[in-house]
PDB file of C-alpha atoms in Angstrom:
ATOM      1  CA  UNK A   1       4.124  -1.349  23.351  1.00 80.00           C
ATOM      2  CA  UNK A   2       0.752   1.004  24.103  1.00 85.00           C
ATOM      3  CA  UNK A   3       2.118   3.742  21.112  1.00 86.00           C
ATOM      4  CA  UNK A   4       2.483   1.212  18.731  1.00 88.00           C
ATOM      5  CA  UNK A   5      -0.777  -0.691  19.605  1.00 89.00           C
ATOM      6  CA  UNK A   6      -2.308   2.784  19.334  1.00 87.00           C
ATOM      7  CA  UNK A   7      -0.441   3.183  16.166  1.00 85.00           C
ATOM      8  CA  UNK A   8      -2.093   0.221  14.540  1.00 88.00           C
ATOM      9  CA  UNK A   9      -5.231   0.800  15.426  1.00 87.00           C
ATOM     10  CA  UNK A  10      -5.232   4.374  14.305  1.00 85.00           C
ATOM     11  CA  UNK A  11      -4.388   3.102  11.002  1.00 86.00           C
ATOM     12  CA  UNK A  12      -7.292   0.210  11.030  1.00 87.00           C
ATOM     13  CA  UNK A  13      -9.439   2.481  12.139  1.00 84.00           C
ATOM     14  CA  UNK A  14      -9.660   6.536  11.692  1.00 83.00           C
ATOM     15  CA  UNK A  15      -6.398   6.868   9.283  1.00 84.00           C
ATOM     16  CA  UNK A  16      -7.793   4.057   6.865  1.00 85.00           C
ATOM     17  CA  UNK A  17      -6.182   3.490   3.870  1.00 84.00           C
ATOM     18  CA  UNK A  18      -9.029   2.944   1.834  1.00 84.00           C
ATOM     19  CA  UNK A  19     -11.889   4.759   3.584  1.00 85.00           C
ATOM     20  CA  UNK A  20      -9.498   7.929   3.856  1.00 84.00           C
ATOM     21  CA  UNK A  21      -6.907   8.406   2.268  1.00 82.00           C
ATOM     22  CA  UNK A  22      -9.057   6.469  -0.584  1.00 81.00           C
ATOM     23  CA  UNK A  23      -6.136   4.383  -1.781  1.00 82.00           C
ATOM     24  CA  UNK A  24      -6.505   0.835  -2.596  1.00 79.00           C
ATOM     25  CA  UNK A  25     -10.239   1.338  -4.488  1.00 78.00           C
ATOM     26  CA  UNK A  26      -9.762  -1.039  -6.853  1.00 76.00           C
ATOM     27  CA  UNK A  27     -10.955  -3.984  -5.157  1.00 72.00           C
ATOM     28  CA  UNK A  28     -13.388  -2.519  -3.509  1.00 72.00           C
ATOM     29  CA  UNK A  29     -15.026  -1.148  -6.363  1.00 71.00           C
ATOM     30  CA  UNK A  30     -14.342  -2.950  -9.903  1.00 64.00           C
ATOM     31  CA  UNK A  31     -12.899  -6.391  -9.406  1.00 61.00           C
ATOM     32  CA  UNK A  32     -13.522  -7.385  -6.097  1.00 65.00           C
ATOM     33  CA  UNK A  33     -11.991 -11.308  -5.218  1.00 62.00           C
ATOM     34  CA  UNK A  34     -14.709 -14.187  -4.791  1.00 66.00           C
ATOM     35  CA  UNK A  35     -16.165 -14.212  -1.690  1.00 65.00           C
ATOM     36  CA  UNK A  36     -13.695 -17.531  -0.466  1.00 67.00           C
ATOM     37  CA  UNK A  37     -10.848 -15.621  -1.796  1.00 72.00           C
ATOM     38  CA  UNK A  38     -11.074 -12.906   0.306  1.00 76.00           C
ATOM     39  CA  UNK A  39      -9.506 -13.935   3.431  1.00 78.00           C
ATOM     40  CA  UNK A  40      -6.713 -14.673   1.572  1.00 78.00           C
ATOM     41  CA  UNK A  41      -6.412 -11.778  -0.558  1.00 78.00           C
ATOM     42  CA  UNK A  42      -6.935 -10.029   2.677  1.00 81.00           C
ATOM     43  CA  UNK A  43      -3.705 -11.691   4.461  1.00 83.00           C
ATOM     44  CA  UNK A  44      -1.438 -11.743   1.286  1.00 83.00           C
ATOM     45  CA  UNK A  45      -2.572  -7.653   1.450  1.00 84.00           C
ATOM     46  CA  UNK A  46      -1.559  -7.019   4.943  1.00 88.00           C
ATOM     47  CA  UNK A  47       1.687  -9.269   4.524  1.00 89.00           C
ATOM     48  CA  UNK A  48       2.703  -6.923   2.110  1.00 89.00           C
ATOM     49  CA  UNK A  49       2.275  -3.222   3.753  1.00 90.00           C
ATOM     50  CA  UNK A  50       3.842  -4.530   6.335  1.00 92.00           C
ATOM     51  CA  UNK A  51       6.876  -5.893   4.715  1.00 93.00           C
ATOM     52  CA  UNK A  52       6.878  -2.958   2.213  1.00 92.00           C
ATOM     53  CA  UNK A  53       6.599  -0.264   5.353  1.00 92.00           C
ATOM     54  CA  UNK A  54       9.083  -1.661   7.304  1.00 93.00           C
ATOM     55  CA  UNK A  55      11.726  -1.889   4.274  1.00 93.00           C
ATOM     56  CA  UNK A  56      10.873   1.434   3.264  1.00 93.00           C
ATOM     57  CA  UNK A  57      11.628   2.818   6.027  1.00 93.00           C
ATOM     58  CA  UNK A  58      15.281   0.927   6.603  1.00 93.00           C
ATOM     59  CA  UNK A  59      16.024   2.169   3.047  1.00 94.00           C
ATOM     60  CA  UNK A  60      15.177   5.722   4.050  1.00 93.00           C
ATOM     61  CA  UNK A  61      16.769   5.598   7.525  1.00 92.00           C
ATOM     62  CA  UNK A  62      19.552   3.636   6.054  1.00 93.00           C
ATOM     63  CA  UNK A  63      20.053   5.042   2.649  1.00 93.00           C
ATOM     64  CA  UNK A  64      18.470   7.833   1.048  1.00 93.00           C
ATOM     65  CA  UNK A  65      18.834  10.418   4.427  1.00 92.00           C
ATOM     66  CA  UNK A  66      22.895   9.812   5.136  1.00 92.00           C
ATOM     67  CA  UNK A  67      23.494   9.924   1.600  1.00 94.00           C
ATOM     68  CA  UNK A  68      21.493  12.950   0.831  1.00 92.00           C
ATOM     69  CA  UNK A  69      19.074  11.240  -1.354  1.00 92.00           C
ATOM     70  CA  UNK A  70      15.820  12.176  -0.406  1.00 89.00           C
ATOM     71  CA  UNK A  71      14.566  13.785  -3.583  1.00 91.00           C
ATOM     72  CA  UNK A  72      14.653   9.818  -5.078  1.00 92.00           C
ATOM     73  CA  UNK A  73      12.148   8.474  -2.534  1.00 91.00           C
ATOM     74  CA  UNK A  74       9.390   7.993  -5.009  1.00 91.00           C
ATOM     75  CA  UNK A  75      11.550   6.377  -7.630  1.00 93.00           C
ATOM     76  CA  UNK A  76      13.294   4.084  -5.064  1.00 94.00           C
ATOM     77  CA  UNK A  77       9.837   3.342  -3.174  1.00 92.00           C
ATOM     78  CA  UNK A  78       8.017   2.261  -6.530  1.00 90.00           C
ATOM     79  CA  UNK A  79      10.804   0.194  -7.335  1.00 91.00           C
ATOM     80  CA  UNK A  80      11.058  -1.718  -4.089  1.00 92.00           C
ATOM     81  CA  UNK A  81       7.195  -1.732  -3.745  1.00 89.00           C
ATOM     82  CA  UNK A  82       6.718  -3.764  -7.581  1.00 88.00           C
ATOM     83  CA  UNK A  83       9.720  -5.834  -5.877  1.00 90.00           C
ATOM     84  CA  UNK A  84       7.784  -6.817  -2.944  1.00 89.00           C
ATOM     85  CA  UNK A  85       3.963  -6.855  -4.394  1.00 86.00           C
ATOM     86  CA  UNK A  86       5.634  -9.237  -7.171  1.00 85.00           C
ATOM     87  CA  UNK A  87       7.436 -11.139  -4.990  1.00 87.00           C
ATOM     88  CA  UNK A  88       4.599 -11.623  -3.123  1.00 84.00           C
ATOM     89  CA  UNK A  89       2.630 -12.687  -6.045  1.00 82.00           C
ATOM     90  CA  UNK A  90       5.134 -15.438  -6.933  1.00 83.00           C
ATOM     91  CA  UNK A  91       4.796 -16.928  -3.735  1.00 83.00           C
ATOM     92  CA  UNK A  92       0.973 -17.054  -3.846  1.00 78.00           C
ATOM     93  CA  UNK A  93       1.263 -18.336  -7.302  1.00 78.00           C
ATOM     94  CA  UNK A  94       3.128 -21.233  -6.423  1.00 81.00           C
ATOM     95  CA  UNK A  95       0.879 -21.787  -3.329  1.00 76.00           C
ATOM     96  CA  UNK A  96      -2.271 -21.231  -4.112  1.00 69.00           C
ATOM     97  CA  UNK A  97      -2.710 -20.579  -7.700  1.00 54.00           C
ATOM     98  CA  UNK A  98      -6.363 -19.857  -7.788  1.00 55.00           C
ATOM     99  CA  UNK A  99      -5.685 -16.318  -5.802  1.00 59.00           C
ATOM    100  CA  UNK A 100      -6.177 -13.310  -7.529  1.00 58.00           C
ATOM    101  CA  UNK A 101      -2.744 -11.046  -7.513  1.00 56.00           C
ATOM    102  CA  UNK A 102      -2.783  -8.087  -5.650  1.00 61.00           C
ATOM    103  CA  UNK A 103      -4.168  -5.607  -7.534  1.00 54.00           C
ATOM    104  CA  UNK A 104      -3.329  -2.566  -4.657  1.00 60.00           C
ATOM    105  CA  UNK A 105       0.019  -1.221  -5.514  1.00 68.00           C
ATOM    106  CA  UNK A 106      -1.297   2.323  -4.517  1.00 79.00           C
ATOM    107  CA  UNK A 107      -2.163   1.506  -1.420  1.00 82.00           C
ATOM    108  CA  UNK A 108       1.008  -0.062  -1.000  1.00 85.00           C
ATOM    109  CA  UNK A 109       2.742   2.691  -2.060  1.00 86.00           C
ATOM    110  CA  UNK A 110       0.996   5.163  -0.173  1.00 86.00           C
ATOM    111  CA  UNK A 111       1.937   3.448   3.447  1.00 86.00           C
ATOM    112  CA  UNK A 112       5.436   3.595   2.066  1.00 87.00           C
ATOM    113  CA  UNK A 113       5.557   7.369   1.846  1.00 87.00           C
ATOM    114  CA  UNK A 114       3.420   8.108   5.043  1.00 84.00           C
ATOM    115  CA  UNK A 115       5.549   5.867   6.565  1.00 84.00           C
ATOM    116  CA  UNK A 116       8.639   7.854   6.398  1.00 81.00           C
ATOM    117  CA  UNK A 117       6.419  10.931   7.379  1.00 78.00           C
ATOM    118  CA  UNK A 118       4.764   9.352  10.014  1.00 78.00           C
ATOM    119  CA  UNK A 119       6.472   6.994  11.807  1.00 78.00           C
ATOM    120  CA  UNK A 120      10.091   7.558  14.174  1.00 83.00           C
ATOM    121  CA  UNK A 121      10.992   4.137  14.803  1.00 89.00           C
ATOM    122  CA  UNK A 122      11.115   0.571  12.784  1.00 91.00           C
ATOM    123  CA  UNK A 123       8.690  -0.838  14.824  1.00 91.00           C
ATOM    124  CA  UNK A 124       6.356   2.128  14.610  1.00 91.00           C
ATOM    125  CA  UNK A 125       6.838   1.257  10.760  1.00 92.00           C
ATOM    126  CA  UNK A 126       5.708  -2.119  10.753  1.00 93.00           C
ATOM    127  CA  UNK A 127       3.018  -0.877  13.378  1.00 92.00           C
ATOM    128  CA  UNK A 128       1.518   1.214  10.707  1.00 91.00           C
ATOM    129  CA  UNK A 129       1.976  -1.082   7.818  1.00 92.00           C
ATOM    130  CA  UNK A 130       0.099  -4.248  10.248  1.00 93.00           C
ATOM    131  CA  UNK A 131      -2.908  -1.495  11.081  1.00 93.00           C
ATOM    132  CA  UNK A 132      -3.278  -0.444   7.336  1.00 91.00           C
ATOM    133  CA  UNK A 133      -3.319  -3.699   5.901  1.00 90.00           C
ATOM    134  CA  UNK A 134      -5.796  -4.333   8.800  1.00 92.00           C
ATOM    135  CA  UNK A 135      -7.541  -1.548   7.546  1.00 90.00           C
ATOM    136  CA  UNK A 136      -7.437  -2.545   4.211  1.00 88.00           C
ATOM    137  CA  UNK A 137      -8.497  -6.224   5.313  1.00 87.00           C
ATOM    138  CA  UNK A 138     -11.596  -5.229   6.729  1.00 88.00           C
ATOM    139  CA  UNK A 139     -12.732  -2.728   4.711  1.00 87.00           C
ATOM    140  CA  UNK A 140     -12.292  -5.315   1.863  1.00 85.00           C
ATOM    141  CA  UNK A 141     -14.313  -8.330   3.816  1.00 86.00           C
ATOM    142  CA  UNK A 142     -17.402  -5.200   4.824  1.00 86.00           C
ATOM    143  CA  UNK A 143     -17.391  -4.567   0.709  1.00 84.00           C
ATOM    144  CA  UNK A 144     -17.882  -8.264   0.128  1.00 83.00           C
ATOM    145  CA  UNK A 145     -21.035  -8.691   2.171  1.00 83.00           C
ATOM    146  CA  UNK A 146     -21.769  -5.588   0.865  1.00 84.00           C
ATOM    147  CA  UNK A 147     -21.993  -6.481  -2.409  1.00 81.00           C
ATOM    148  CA  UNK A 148     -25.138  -8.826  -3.160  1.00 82.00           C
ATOM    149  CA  UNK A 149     -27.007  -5.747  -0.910  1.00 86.00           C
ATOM    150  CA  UNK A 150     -26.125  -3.634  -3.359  1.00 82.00           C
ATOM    151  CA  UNK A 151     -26.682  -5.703  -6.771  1.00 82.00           C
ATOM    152  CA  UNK A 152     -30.231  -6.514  -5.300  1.00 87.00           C
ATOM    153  CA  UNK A 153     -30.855  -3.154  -4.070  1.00 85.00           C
ATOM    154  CA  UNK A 154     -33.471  -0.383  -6.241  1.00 89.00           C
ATOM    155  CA  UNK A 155     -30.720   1.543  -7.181  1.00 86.00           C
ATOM    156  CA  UNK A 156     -31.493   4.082  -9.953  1.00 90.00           C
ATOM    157  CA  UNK A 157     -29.702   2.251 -13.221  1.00 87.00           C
ATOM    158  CA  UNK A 158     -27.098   5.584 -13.538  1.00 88.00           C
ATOM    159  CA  UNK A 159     -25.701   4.859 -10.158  1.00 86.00           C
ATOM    160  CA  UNK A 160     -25.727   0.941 -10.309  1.00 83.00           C
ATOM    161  CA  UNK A 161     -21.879  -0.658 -10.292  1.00 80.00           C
ATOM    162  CA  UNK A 162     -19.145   1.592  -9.489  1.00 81.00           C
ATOM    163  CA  UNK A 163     -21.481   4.284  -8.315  1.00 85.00           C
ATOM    164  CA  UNK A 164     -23.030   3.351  -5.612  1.00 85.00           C
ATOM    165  CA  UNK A 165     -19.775   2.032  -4.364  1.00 83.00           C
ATOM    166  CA  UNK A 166     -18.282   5.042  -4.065  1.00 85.00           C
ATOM    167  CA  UNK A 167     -21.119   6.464  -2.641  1.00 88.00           C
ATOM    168  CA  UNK A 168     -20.964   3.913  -0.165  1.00 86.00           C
ATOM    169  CA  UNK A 169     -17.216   4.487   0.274  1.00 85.00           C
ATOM    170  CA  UNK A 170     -18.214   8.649   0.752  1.00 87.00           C
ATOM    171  CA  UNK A 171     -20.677   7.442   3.444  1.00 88.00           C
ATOM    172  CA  UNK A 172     -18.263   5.052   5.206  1.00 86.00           C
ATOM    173  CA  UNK A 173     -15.313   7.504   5.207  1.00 87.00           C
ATOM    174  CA  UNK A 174     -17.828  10.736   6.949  1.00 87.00           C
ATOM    175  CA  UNK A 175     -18.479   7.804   9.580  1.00 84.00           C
ATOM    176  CA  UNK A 176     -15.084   6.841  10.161  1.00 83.00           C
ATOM    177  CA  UNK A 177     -13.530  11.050  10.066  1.00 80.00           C
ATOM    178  CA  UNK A 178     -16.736  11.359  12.934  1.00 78.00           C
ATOM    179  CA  UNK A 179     -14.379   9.544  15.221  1.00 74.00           C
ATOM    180  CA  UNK A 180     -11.148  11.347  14.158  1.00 73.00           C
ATOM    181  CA  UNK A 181     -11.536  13.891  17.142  1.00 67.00           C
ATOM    182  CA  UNK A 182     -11.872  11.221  20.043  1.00 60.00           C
ATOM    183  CA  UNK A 183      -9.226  10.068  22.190  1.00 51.00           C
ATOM    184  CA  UNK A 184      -6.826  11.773  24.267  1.00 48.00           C
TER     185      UNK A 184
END
């Protein structure tokens, strides 16, 4: 129970999705949900890596390795990936239907394949899908309050928008890689 708390804290924390692997940018830099939408976005998000990593990794356990199949990982993993993310947006639709859809089908994506690298059991799967869309979650809600600071701040007009995000982003992800070497 310790590994895989360990596991998805790790991935909240210093193997972040966003902040560095830098998948997932999308709302954090161009169309980021309304602030009262973020909490949900942020939820619907996690839901999904974790679904998605835990299936991905029954289908490679299951499927692609006794078969021989490996070389069709990426194929199969988009495929069941748009499967789940537009599942998942059906089911918001019909919920809520003011929520954006979720626009992070790389980051979804990319916890599918270091899934399979990473993790040796189903539950360290899920483990690492629940910590990434953690991750994910709170990087997204920081962004949001981050926001107005940046639209108000004197920010020379080439680096306004976009820019200074992903300066911000840089800055955030040489913060979180200063803690990469902690622990035991």
């Amino acid at each position: 129970m310790t590994e895989l708390l360990l596991i998805a804290v790790a991935a909240a924390t210093v193997n972040n999705v966003v902040l560095v692997r830098l998948l997932g940018l999308c709302p954090v830099l161009a169309n980021q949900p309304p602030v009262g939408a973020v909490r949900d976005v942020s939820l619907a998000t996690a839901g999904v890596l974790t679904i998605t990593a835990g299936l991905t990794y029954l289908v490679h356990q299951w499927v692609l390795v006794p078969y021989g199949l490996p070389y069709l990982r990426i194929i199969t993993f988009l495929v069941l990936t748009l499967l789940v993310v537009q599942s998942a947006n059906l089911l918001l639709r019909r919920l809520r239907a003011q929520l954006p859809l979720i626009t992070t089908n790389c980051a979804v994506l990319g916890v599918a394949l270091l899934t399979t690298g990473a993790s040796n059991s189903l539950a360290g799967a899920i483990a690492l899908g629940l910590g990434a869309g953690l991750g994910f979650s709170l990087v997204l809600i920081l962004f949001t309050s981050l926001r107005p600071r940046l639209e108000q701040a004197p920010v020379p007009a080439a680096l306004r928008g976009p820019a200074i995000s992903l300066i911000t982003v840089g800055m955030l992800s040489l913060a979180i890689l200063g803690f990469s070497g902690f622990g035991p």
